[in-house]
mmCIF file of C-alpha atoms and ligand atoms in Angstrom:
data_model
loop_
_atom_site.group_PDB
_atom_site.id
_atom_site.type_symbol
_atom_site.label_atom_id
_atom_site.label_comp_id
_atom_site.label_asym_id
_atom_site.label_seq_id
_atom_site.Cartn_x
_atom_site.Cartn_y
_atom_site.Cartn_z
ATOM 1 C CA MET A 1 -7.054 64.869 32.530
ATOM 2 C CA ILE A 2 -8.368 64.706 36.098
ATOM 3 C CA ILE A 3 -12.135 64.976 36.421
ATOM 4 C CA PRO A 4 -13.589 65.554 39.908
ATOM 5 C CA PHE A 5 -16.030 62.766 40.769
ATOM 6 C CA PHE A 6 -18.998 64.430 42.464
ATOM 7 C CA ASN A 7 -20.996 61.200 42.266
ATOM 8 C CA GLY A 8 -18.180 58.701 42.663
ATOM 9 C CA SER A 9 -16.876 56.461 39.925
ATOM 10 C CA SER A 10 -15.999 52.840 39.257
ATOM 11 C CA GLN A 11 -13.499 50.889 37.187
ATOM 12 C CA ASN A 12 -15.460 47.926 35.890
ATOM 13 C CA ALA A 13 -13.675 44.647 35.146
ATOM 14 C CA TYR A 14 -15.772 41.651 34.120
ATOM 15 C CA LEU A 15 -15.345 37.896 34.564
ATOM 16 C CA ILE A 16 -17.040 35.649 31.990
ATOM 17 C CA GLU A 17 -17.562 32.111 33.243
ATOM 18 C CA GLU A 18 -18.487 29.880 30.360
ATOM 19 C CA GLU A 19 -16.507 26.747 29.495
ATOM 20 C CA LYS A 20 -13.673 29.227 29.108
ATOM 21 C CA LYS A 21 -13.057 31.695 31.925
ATOM 22 C CA VAL A 22 -12.275 35.158 30.620
ATOM 23 C CA LEU A 23 -11.298 38.328 32.473
ATOM 24 C CA ILE A 24 -12.132 41.574 30.673
ATOM 25 C CA ASP A 25 -9.885 44.457 31.810
ATOM 26 C CA THR A 26 -8.529 45.178 35.286
ATOM 27 C CA VAL A 27 -8.417 48.327 37.436
ATOM 28 C CA TRP A 28 -6.055 51.228 38.318
ATOM 29 C CA THR A 29 -2.764 50.396 40.014
ATOM 30 C CA PRO A 30 -3.645 51.673 43.550
ATOM 31 C CA HIS A 31 -6.477 49.139 43.677
ATOM 32 C CA LYS A 32 -4.463 46.186 42.392
ATOM 33 C CA PHE A 33 -4.275 44.224 45.655
ATOM 34 C CA ASP A 34 -7.976 44.625 46.429
ATOM 35 C CA PHE A 35 -8.749 43.694 42.815
ATOM 36 C CA ILE A 36 -6.692 40.510 42.893
ATOM 37 C CA GLU A 37 -8.038 39.470 46.297
ATOM 38 C CA ASN A 38 -11.626 40.035 45.123
ATOM 39 C CA LEU A 39 -10.936 38.122 41.918
ATOM 40 C CA LYS A 40 -9.530 35.211 43.957
ATOM 41 C CA GLN A 41 -12.841 35.065 45.854
ATOM 42 C CA GLU A 42 -14.562 34.448 42.511
ATOM 43 C CA ILE A 43 -12.125 32.123 40.751
ATOM 44 C CA ASP A 44 -8.859 30.258 41.129
ATOM 45 C CA LEU A 45 -6.630 32.587 39.088
ATOM 46 C CA LYS A 46 -5.023 29.623 37.330
ATOM 47 C CA LYS A 47 -8.400 28.782 35.864
ATOM 48 C CA ILE A 48 -8.542 32.055 33.909
ATOM 49 C CA ASP A 49 -8.110 30.920 30.292
ATOM 50 C CA PHE A 50 -7.386 34.366 28.891
ATOM 51 C CA ILE A 51 -7.620 38.075 29.496
ATOM 52 C CA VAL A 52 -9.114 40.693 27.197
ATOM 53 C CA ALA A 53 -7.468 44.135 27.466
ATOM 54 C CA ASN A 54 -9.938 46.432 25.747
ATOM 55 C CA HIS A 55 -7.822 49.528 26.428
ATOM 56 C CA GLY A 56 -4.355 50.184 27.793
ATOM 57 C CA GLU A 57 -5.047 53.293 29.867
ATOM 58 C CA ALA A 58 -3.936 52.810 33.461
ATOM 59 C CA ASP A 59 -7.437 52.875 34.950
ATOM 60 C CA HIS A 60 -8.119 49.576 33.150
ATOM 61 C CA SER A 61 -4.662 48.022 32.948
ATOM 62 C CA GLY A 62 -2.956 49.211 36.158
ATOM 63 C CA ALA A 63 -3.494 45.873 37.982
ATOM 64 C CA LEU A 64 -2.366 43.820 34.972
ATOM 65 C CA PRO A 65 1.360 43.625 35.869
ATOM 66 C CA ALA A 66 0.596 42.330 39.392
ATOM 67 C CA LEU A 67 -1.941 39.838 38.022
ATOM 68 C CA MET A 68 0.453 38.629 35.320
ATOM 69 C CA GLU A 69 3.114 37.911 37.933
ATOM 70 C CA LEU A 70 0.687 35.316 39.300
ATOM 71 C CA ILE A 71 -0.475 33.884 35.935
ATOM 72 C CA PRO A 72 2.379 34.873 33.560
ATOM 73 C CA ASP A 73 1.502 32.619 30.601
ATOM 74 C CA THR A 74 -2.147 33.666 30.330
ATOM 75 C CA PRO A 75 -2.956 34.957 26.828
ATOM 76 C CA ILE A 76 -3.949 38.623 26.554
ATOM 77 C CA TYR A 77 -6.264 39.493 23.657
ATOM 78 C CA CYS A 78 -5.919 43.130 22.571
ATOM 79 C CA THR A 79 -5.285 45.375 19.563
ATOM 80 C CA ALA A 80 -1.822 45.885 18.053
ATOM 81 C CA ALA A 81 -1.868 49.425 19.453
ATOM 82 C CA ALA A 82 -2.618 48.052 22.933
ATOM 83 C CA VAL A 83 0.551 45.931 22.808
ATOM 84 C CA LYS A 84 2.441 49.187 22.298
ATOM 85 C CA SER A 85 0.596 51.098 25.033
ATOM 86 C CA LEU A 86 0.883 48.252 27.553
ATOM 87 C CA GLU A 87 4.554 47.613 26.841
ATOM 88 C CA GLY A 88 5.166 51.367 26.801
ATOM 89 C CA GLN A 89 3.735 51.784 30.267
ATOM 90 C CA TYR A 90 4.863 48.560 31.953
ATOM 91 C CA GLY A 91 7.916 47.469 29.947
ATOM 92 C CA LYS A 92 8.418 44.468 27.667
ATOM 93 C CA LYS A 93 7.629 41.589 29.976
ATOM 94 C CA GLY A 94 7.144 38.841 27.401
ATOM 95 C CA TRP A 95 3.405 38.660 27.949
ATOM 96 C CA ASN A 96 1.501 36.250 25.698
ATOM 97 C CA PHE A 97 -0.280 38.799 23.507
ATOM 98 C CA ARG A 98 -2.870 37.668 20.928
ATOM 99 C CA VAL A 99 -3.415 40.621 18.594
ATOM 100 C CA VAL A 100 -7.002 40.959 17.311
ATOM 101 C CA LYS A 101 -8.835 43.265 14.928
ATOM 102 C CA THR A 102 -12.466 43.986 14.080
ATOM 103 C CA GLY A 103 -14.369 40.811 13.165
ATOM 104 C CA ASP A 104 -11.981 38.390 14.902
ATOM 105 C CA GLU A 105 -13.679 35.877 17.176
ATOM 106 C CA VAL A 106 -12.734 33.475 19.933
ATOM 107 C CA ASP A 107 -14.831 30.585 21.229
ATOM 108 C CA VAL A 108 -15.673 30.619 24.959
ATOM 109 C CA GLY A 109 -17.745 27.423 24.980
ATOM 110 C CA ASN A 110 -21.423 26.755 25.614
ATOM 111 C CA GLY A 111 -22.069 27.901 22.048
ATOM 112 C CA LYS A 112 -20.857 31.432 22.761
ATOM 113 C CA LYS A 113 -18.093 33.511 21.214
ATOM 114 C CA LEU A 114 -16.356 36.787 21.858
ATOM 115 C CA LYS A 115 -16.202 39.139 18.876
ATOM 116 C CA PHE A 116 -13.763 42.031 18.822
ATOM 117 C CA ILE A 117 -14.515 45.510 17.487
ATOM 118 C CA GLU A 118 -11.684 48.029 17.179
ATOM 119 C CA MET A 119 -12.662 51.479 18.529
ATOM 120 C CA LYS A 120 -9.579 53.362 17.302
ATOM 121 C CA MET A 121 -9.367 56.870 18.826
ATOM 122 C CA LEU A 122 -12.453 56.290 20.979
ATOM 123 C CA HIS A 123 -10.597 57.461 22.795
ATOM 124 C CA TRP A 124 -7.075 56.004 22.452
ATOM 125 C CA PRO A 125 -5.532 54.327 19.383
ATOM 126 C CA ASP A 126 -5.680 51.038 21.315
ATOM 127 C CA SER A 127 -9.368 51.124 22.319
ATOM 128 C CA MET A 128 -11.656 48.261 21.386
ATOM 129 C CA ALA A 129 -14.971 46.751 22.449
ATOM 130 C CA THR A 130 -15.751 43.074 22.957
ATOM 131 C CA TYR A 131 -19.109 41.445 22.244
ATOM 132 C CA LEU A 132 -20.367 38.221 23.846
ATOM 133 C CA THR A 133 -22.723 36.287 21.583
ATOM 134 C CA GLY A 134 -25.597 34.400 23.165
ATOM 135 C CA ASP A 135 -25.912 36.824 26.054
ATOM 136 C CA ASN A 136 -25.624 39.737 23.598
ATOM 137 C CA ILE A 137 -23.462 41.879 25.871
ATOM 138 C CA LEU A 138 -21.288 44.652 24.471
ATOM 139 C CA PHE A 139 -18.299 45.318 26.744
ATOM 140 C CA SER A 140 -17.769 48.817 25.460
ATOM 141 C CA ASN A 141 -14.878 49.945 27.692
ATOM 142 C CA ASP A 142 -14.827 53.754 28.027
ATOM 143 C CA ALA A 143 -17.632 54.342 25.511
ATOM 144 C CA PHE A 144 -21.074 54.774 27.122
ATOM 145 C CA GLY A 145 -19.487 55.100 30.587
ATOM 146 C CA GLN A 146 -20.070 57.626 33.344
ATOM 147 C CA HIS A 147 -18.115 58.653 36.419
ATOM 148 C CA TYR A 148 -20.928 57.575 38.714
ATOM 149 C CA ALA A 149 -20.806 54.883 41.400
ATOM 150 C CA VAL A 150 -24.120 53.015 41.347
ATOM 151 C CA GLN A 151 -24.239 50.581 44.241
ATOM 152 C CA GLU A 152 -26.725 48.239 42.504
ATOM 153 C CA LEU A 153 -24.610 48.375 39.312
ATOM 154 C CA PHE A 154 -27.381 48.766 36.700
ATOM 155 C CA ASN A 155 -28.880 51.768 34.922
ATOM 156 C CA ASP A 156 -32.426 51.001 36.045
ATOM 157 C CA LYS A 157 -31.232 51.190 39.688
ATOM 158 C CA ALA A 158 -29.520 54.547 39.239
ATOM 159 C CA ASP A 159 -30.881 58.037 39.882
ATOM 160 C CA GLN A 160 -31.947 58.851 36.326
ATOM 161 C CA CYS A 161 -31.100 62.595 36.507
ATOM 162 C CA VAL A 162 -27.605 61.915 37.848
ATOM 163 C CA LEU A 163 -27.059 59.109 35.329
ATOM 164 C CA LYS A 164 -28.031 61.289 32.386
ATOM 165 C CA HIS A 165 -25.938 64.217 33.581
ATOM 166 C CA GLU A 166 -22.864 62.074 34.347
ATOM 167 C CA ALA A 167 -23.130 60.276 30.984
ATOM 168 C CA LEU A 168 -23.306 63.642 29.226
ATOM 169 C CA LYS A 169 -20.420 65.144 31.262
ATOM 170 C CA TYR A 170 -18.315 62.073 30.437
ATOM 171 C CA PHE A 171 -19.115 62.354 26.723
ATOM 172 C CA VAL A 172 -18.329 66.086 26.619
ATOM 173 C CA ASN A 173 -15.087 66.021 28.578
ATOM 174 C CA ILE A 174 -13.610 62.766 27.256
ATOM 175 C CA LEU A 175 -15.151 61.792 23.944
ATOM 176 C CA ASN A 176 -16.286 65.042 22.249
ATOM 177 C CA PRO A 177 -12.864 65.664 20.640
ATOM 178 C CA PHE A 178 -13.524 62.463 18.668
ATOM 179 C CA ALA A 179 -17.240 63.166 17.990
ATOM 180 C CA MET A 180 -16.704 62.922 14.224
ATOM 181 C CA LEU A 181 -15.692 59.264 14.614
ATOM 182 C CA ILE A 182 -18.529 58.278 16.925
ATOM 183 C CA GLY A 183 -21.406 58.437 14.430
ATOM 184 C CA LYS A 184 -19.414 56.348 11.934
ATOM 185 C CA LYS A 185 -18.467 53.775 14.533
ATOM 186 C CA ILE A 186 -22.066 53.391 15.745
ATOM 187 C CA THR A 187 -23.191 52.947 12.123
ATOM 188 C CA GLU A 188 -20.452 50.298 11.682
ATOM 189 C CA ILE A 189 -21.514 48.403 14.815
ATOM 190 C CA LYS A 190 -25.206 48.562 13.830
ATOM 191 C CA GLY A 191 -24.185 47.258 10.387
ATOM 192 C CA MET A 192 -22.659 44.167 12.039
ATOM 193 C CA GLY A 193 -26.217 43.175 12.993
ATOM 194 C CA LEU A 194 -25.343 42.227 16.567
ATOM 195 C CA PRO A 195 -28.349 42.175 18.891
ATOM 196 C CA ILE A 196 -27.482 44.134 22.039
ATOM 197 C CA ASP A 197 -29.255 43.229 25.267
ATOM 198 C CA MET A 198 -26.744 44.860 27.592
ATOM 199 C CA ILE A 199 -23.958 47.431 27.348
ATOM 200 C CA ALA A 200 -21.284 46.964 29.995
ATOM 201 C CA PRO A 201 -18.917 49.961 30.035
ATOM 202 C CA SER A 202 -15.755 50.206 32.072
ATOM 203 C CA HIS A 203 -17.050 53.063 34.231
ATOM 204 C CA GLY A 204 -20.359 53.536 35.998
ATOM 205 C CA ALA A 205 -23.736 51.887 35.498
ATOM 206 C CA ILE A 206 -24.305 48.888 33.229
ATOM 207 C CA TRP A 207 -27.031 49.590 30.674
ATOM 208 C CA ARG A 208 -29.457 46.641 30.898
ATOM 209 C CA GLU A 209 -32.793 48.458 30.654
ATOM 210 C CA ASN A 210 -33.197 49.776 27.121
ATOM 211 C CA PRO A 211 -29.433 49.707 26.480
ATOM 212 C CA MET A 212 -29.814 51.372 23.090
ATOM 213 C CA GLN A 213 -30.954 54.590 24.791
ATOM 214 C CA ILE A 214 -27.339 55.547 25.443
ATOM 215 C CA VAL A 215 -26.356 54.696 21.843
ATOM 216 C CA GLU A 216 -29.145 56.973 20.573
ATOM 217 C CA GLN A 217 -27.979 59.734 22.955
ATOM 218 C CA TYR A 218 -24.400 59.357 21.629
ATOM 219 C CA GLU A 219 -25.669 59.734 18.061
ATOM 220 C CA LYS A 220 -27.387 63.002 19.012
ATOM 221 C CA TRP A 221 -24.501 64.345 21.052
ATOM 222 C CA ALA A 222 -21.992 63.508 18.299
ATOM 223 C CA ASP A 223 -23.974 65.426 15.691
ATOM 224 C CA VAL A 224 -23.188 69.144 16.440
ATOM 225 C CA TYR A 225 -25.539 69.046 19.442
ATOM 226 C CA GLN A 226 -27.036 72.164 20.996
ATOM 227 C CA GLU A 227 -30.010 73.317 23.060
ATOM 228 C CA ASN A 228 -31.573 76.758 23.356
ATOM 229 C CA GLN A 229 -28.996 77.839 25.897
ATOM 230 C CA ILE A 230 -26.313 80.510 26.180
ATOM 231 C CA THR A 231 -23.425 80.186 28.633
ATOM 232 C CA ILE A 232 -21.478 83.144 30.041
ATOM 233 C CA VAL A 233 -18.029 82.407 31.484
ATOM 234 C CA TYR A 234 -15.913 85.126 33.057
ATOM 235 C CA ASP A 235 -13.468 86.097 35.742
ATOM 236 C CA THR A 236 -13.151 89.493 37.363
ATOM 237 C CA MET A 237 -10.638 91.593 39.314
ATOM 238 C CA TRP A 238 -12.721 94.339 40.954
ATOM 239 C CA ASN A 239 -16.210 93.251 39.892
ATOM 240 C CA GLY A 240 -16.550 95.385 36.730
ATOM 241 C CA THR A 241 -16.394 92.406 34.350
ATOM 242 C CA ALA A 242 -18.774 90.506 36.682
ATOM 243 C CA GLN A 243 -21.283 93.389 36.389
ATOM 244 C CA ILE A 244 -21.206 93.081 32.597
ATOM 245 C CA ALA A 245 -21.678 89.298 32.789
ATOM 246 C CA HIS A 246 -24.846 89.635 34.824
ATOM 247 C CA LYS A 247 -26.198 92.506 32.666
ATOM 248 C CA ILE A 248 -25.722 90.313 29.575
ATOM 249 C CA SER A 249 -27.612 87.526 31.341
ATOM 250 C CA GLU A 250 -30.483 89.894 32.193
ATOM 251 C CA GLU A 251 -30.656 91.134 28.595
ATOM 252 C CA ILE A 252 -30.871 87.573 27.212
ATOM 253 C CA GLN A 253 -33.654 86.737 29.657
ATOM 254 C CA LYS A 254 -35.490 89.955 28.707
ATOM 255 C CA LYS A 255 -35.163 89.446 24.943
ATOM 256 C CA SER A 256 -35.621 85.665 24.882
ATOM 257 C CA PRO A 257 -37.220 84.275 28.057
ATOM 258 C CA GLU A 258 -37.223 80.760 26.589
ATOM 259 C CA THR A 259 -33.420 80.769 26.307
ATOM 260 C CA VAL A 260 -31.656 79.136 29.257
ATOM 261 C CA VAL A 261 -28.762 81.273 30.547
ATOM 262 C CA LYS A 262 -25.961 79.924 32.705
ATOM 263 C CA VAL A 263 -23.349 82.247 34.270
ATOM 264 C CA PHE A 264 -20.070 81.010 35.743
ATOM 265 C CA GLN A 265 -17.161 82.795 37.388
ATOM 266 C CA ILE A 266 -14.585 80.328 36.170
ATOM 267 C CA ALA A 267 -12.166 80.639 39.107
ATOM 268 C CA LYS A 268 -14.967 79.484 41.421
ATOM 269 C CA SER A 269 -16.533 76.850 39.160
ATOM 270 C CA ASP A 270 -15.857 73.243 38.257
ATOM 271 C CA LYS A 271 -14.207 73.283 34.801
ATOM 272 C CA ASN A 272 -15.789 70.042 33.562
ATOM 273 C CA GLU A 273 -19.295 71.096 34.650
ATOM 274 C CA VAL A 274 -18.829 74.414 32.831
ATOM 275 C CA MET A 275 -17.704 72.561 29.669
ATOM 276 C CA THR A 276 -20.836 70.445 29.852
ATOM 277 C CA GLU A 277 -22.958 73.625 29.891
ATOM 278 C CA VAL A 278 -20.977 75.103 26.970
ATOM 279 C CA PHE A 279 -21.580 71.860 25.021
ATOM 280 C CA LYS A 280 -25.337 72.283 25.505
ATOM 281 C CA SER A 281 -25.217 75.940 24.387
ATOM 282 C CA LYS A 282 -25.721 77.612 21.030
ATOM 283 C CA ALA A 283 -23.466 80.460 22.090
ATOM 284 C CA LEU A 284 -20.674 81.174 24.560
ATOM 285 C CA ILE A 285 -19.847 84.629 25.892
ATOM 286 C CA VAL A 286 -16.459 84.975 27.605
ATOM 287 C CA GLY A 287 -15.280 87.862 29.783
ATOM 288 C CA SER A 288 -11.983 88.867 31.310
ATOM 289 C CA PRO A 289 -10.436 92.138 32.368
ATOM 290 C CA THR A 290 -7.048 93.013 30.888
ATOM 291 C CA ILE A 291 -4.211 92.149 33.266
ATOM 292 C CA SER A 292 -0.526 92.574 32.318
ATOM 293 C CA ASN A 293 -1.487 92.940 28.630
ATOM 294 C CA ASP A 294 -3.337 89.622 28.721
ATOM 295 C CA VAL A 295 -6.424 87.908 30.100
ATOM 296 C CA MET A 296 -6.697 86.418 33.585
ATOM 297 C CA ALA A 297 -4.869 83.082 33.947
ATOM 298 C CA SER A 298 -8.065 81.428 35.195
ATOM 299 C CA VAL A 299 -9.729 82.331 31.878
ATOM 300 C CA SER A 300 -6.779 81.508 29.585
ATOM 301 C CA GLY A 301 -6.234 78.128 31.288
ATOM 302 C CA TRP A 302 -9.888 77.211 30.859
ATOM 303 C CA MET A 303 -9.809 78.346 27.219
ATOM 304 C CA ALA A 304 -6.850 76.048 26.497
ATOM 305 C CA PHE A 305 -9.084 73.188 27.657
ATOM 306 C CA LEU A 306 -11.992 74.622 25.638
ATOM 307 C CA LYS A 307 -9.913 74.337 22.451
ATOM 308 C CA GLN A 308 -9.069 70.694 23.192
ATOM 309 C CA LEU A 309 -12.760 69.723 23.257
ATOM 310 C CA LYS A 310 -13.296 70.812 19.616
ATOM 311 C CA PHE A 311 -16.866 72.124 19.941
ATOM 312 C CA LYS A 312 -18.591 72.888 16.665
ATOM 313 C CA GLY A 313 -21.463 75.055 15.421
ATOM 314 C CA LYS A 314 -21.477 77.579 18.233
ATOM 315 C CA LYS A 315 -21.338 81.391 18.208
ATOM 316 C CA ALA A 316 -19.258 83.401 20.660
ATOM 317 C CA ALA A 317 -18.555 86.939 21.894
ATOM 318 C CA ALA A 318 -16.190 88.661 24.305
ATOM 319 C CA PHE A 319 -16.352 91.318 27.031
ATOM 320 C CA GLY A 320 -14.203 92.777 29.774
ATOM 321 C CA CYS A 321 -12.922 95.827 31.653
ATOM 322 C CA TYR A 322 -9.551 97.491 31.403
ATOM 323 C CA GLY A 323 -7.666 100.409 32.956
ATOM 324 C CA TRP A 324 -5.102 101.426 30.345
ATOM 325 C CA SER A 325 -3.878 98.993 27.656
ATOM 326 C CA GLY A 326 -7.083 96.934 27.051
ATOM 327 C CA GLU A 327 -5.919 93.835 25.107
ATOM 328 C CA SER A 328 -8.336 91.321 26.645
ATOM 329 C CA ILE A 329 -11.158 91.571 24.078
ATOM 330 C CA LYS A 330 -8.897 90.924 21.091
ATOM 331 C CA ILE A 331 -7.145 88.062 22.883
ATOM 332 C CA LEU A 332 -10.450 86.451 23.891
ATOM 333 C CA GLN A 333 -11.794 86.757 20.342
ATOM 334 C CA GLU A 334 -8.675 85.139 18.913
ATOM 335 C CA LYS A 335 -8.786 82.292 21.446
ATOM 336 C CA LEU A 336 -12.465 81.695 20.694
ATOM 337 C CA LYS A 337 -11.822 81.588 16.933
ATOM 338 C CA ASP A 338 -8.889 79.261 17.538
ATOM 339 C CA ALA A 339 -11.221 76.991 19.520
ATOM 340 C CA GLY A 340 -13.596 76.733 16.553
ATOM 341 C CA PHE A 341 -16.283 79.264 17.529
ATOM 342 C CA GLU A 342 -17.979 81.708 15.131
ATOM 343 C CA VAL A 343 -17.038 84.984 16.871
ATOM 344 C CA ILE A 344 -19.225 88.050 16.374
ATOM 345 C CA ASP A 345 -17.674 91.518 16.243
ATOM 346 C CA GLU A 346 -20.007 92.977 18.881
ATOM 347 C CA ASN A 347 -18.214 93.185 22.221
ATOM 348 C CA ILE A 348 -18.191 95.129 25.459
ATOM 349 C CA LYS A 349 -14.841 96.769 26.182
ATOM 350 C CA SER A 350 -15.279 98.879 29.288
ATOM 351 C CA LEU A 351 -12.776 101.484 30.570
ATOM 352 C CA TRP A 352 -12.409 101.026 34.364
ATOM 353 C CA ASN A 353 -15.968 100.198 35.437
ATOM 354 C CA PRO A 354 -18.960 99.708 33.105
ATOM 355 C CA GLN A 355 -21.104 102.797 32.558
ATOM 356 C CA GLY A 356 -24.275 103.515 30.609
ATOM 357 C CA GLU A 357 -22.535 103.620 27.198
ATOM 358 C CA ASP A 358 -21.028 100.172 27.860
ATOM 359 C CA PHE A 359 -24.334 98.653 28.931
ATOM 360 C CA ALA A 360 -25.897 100.098 25.754
ATOM 361 C CA LEU A 361 -23.665 97.775 23.713
ATOM 362 C CA ILE A 362 -25.152 94.655 25.334
ATOM 363 C CA ALA A 363 -28.462 94.632 23.399
ATOM 364 C CA PRO A 364 -26.861 94.500 19.913
ATOM 365 C CA MET A 365 -24.525 91.740 21.082
ATOM 366 C CA VAL A 366 -27.363 89.667 22.500
ATOM 367 C CA GLU A 367 -29.447 90.248 19.368
ATOM 368 C CA LYS A 368 -26.804 88.437 17.303
ATOM 369 C CA LEU A 369 -26.628 85.454 19.669
ATOM 370 C CA ILE A 370 -30.217 84.543 20.657
HETATM 371 FE FE1 FEO B 1 -9.500 55.749 28.743
HETATM 372 FE FE2 FEO B 1 -11.274 54.825 31.483
HETATM 373 O O1 FEO B 1 -9.743 55.100 30.455
#
């Protein structure tokens, strides 16, 4: 899935320089030459004792084939699933894989060790985290990341509003489908009794100031999270469905001023930002006119993505205009149910343009959702 980066992004690879020199992850293929040149400025590549591949997705492994051409015998520590994903993407090149699982350790000298923690399906089968004892750093790969380029690298140097929003948007759009696994995994890691002084993800800011804040946020977000918010998402042909959207918004604000209402015309909105607002909401109201016995493609495409994110514990309702056949309400309701929403019967199905009798149906709908 492509996510627009409004605040930049980064692919973070890390070099550990103890008695052993260890590279954790690489970067995406288009950056491979810059990556290798930058790495050469830090270390003679032949002095790298081994590589840790926390995750096989191309944004972290894309430079690996070019690097391995230069140091072909270097051991690569990764999960069994990562051997499959790396060989699947780059071919069987005879790389020196060392398969690890949760609890396995490797000595890096100076009294420090790396401990491996499998993070299966967070968010690929091959995902894992690596923990450095002594410095107490958790290299968490995708978990706890953000698509946010922070020039000074650390969370305490970042704009806190942007950091919080980008961390949430990342969680919603990438990790929420696996939310059920996140609470269990955090409990498992806490149960290992590892002190954590720093969390170094593979995207965005490194959490060095109060690193557990992002772990606590993940626990909340993974537990059927919602705020007092309702989100309205619609598209419109000749503005009738748009009129209903804004009337619904006005009714919510009238009946429940403390409820935050967000309204998006989906064809003109960023899909990932809209998903982030739906995640924060207790209810979603979706509108589309009927077109060719269906809903508008902008709405149905977005709803296919909505289903993938597996939101839970949210109510939903449908609205829209029609000229003759009028299938959109039923289709929207079915799509919302299919996406896991509790759909109420109340709806606004307006012939041609909304009139007084249509607007009169808004209050009972809103009553069920606030
Ligand atoms: Fe799952 Fe950042 O790649």
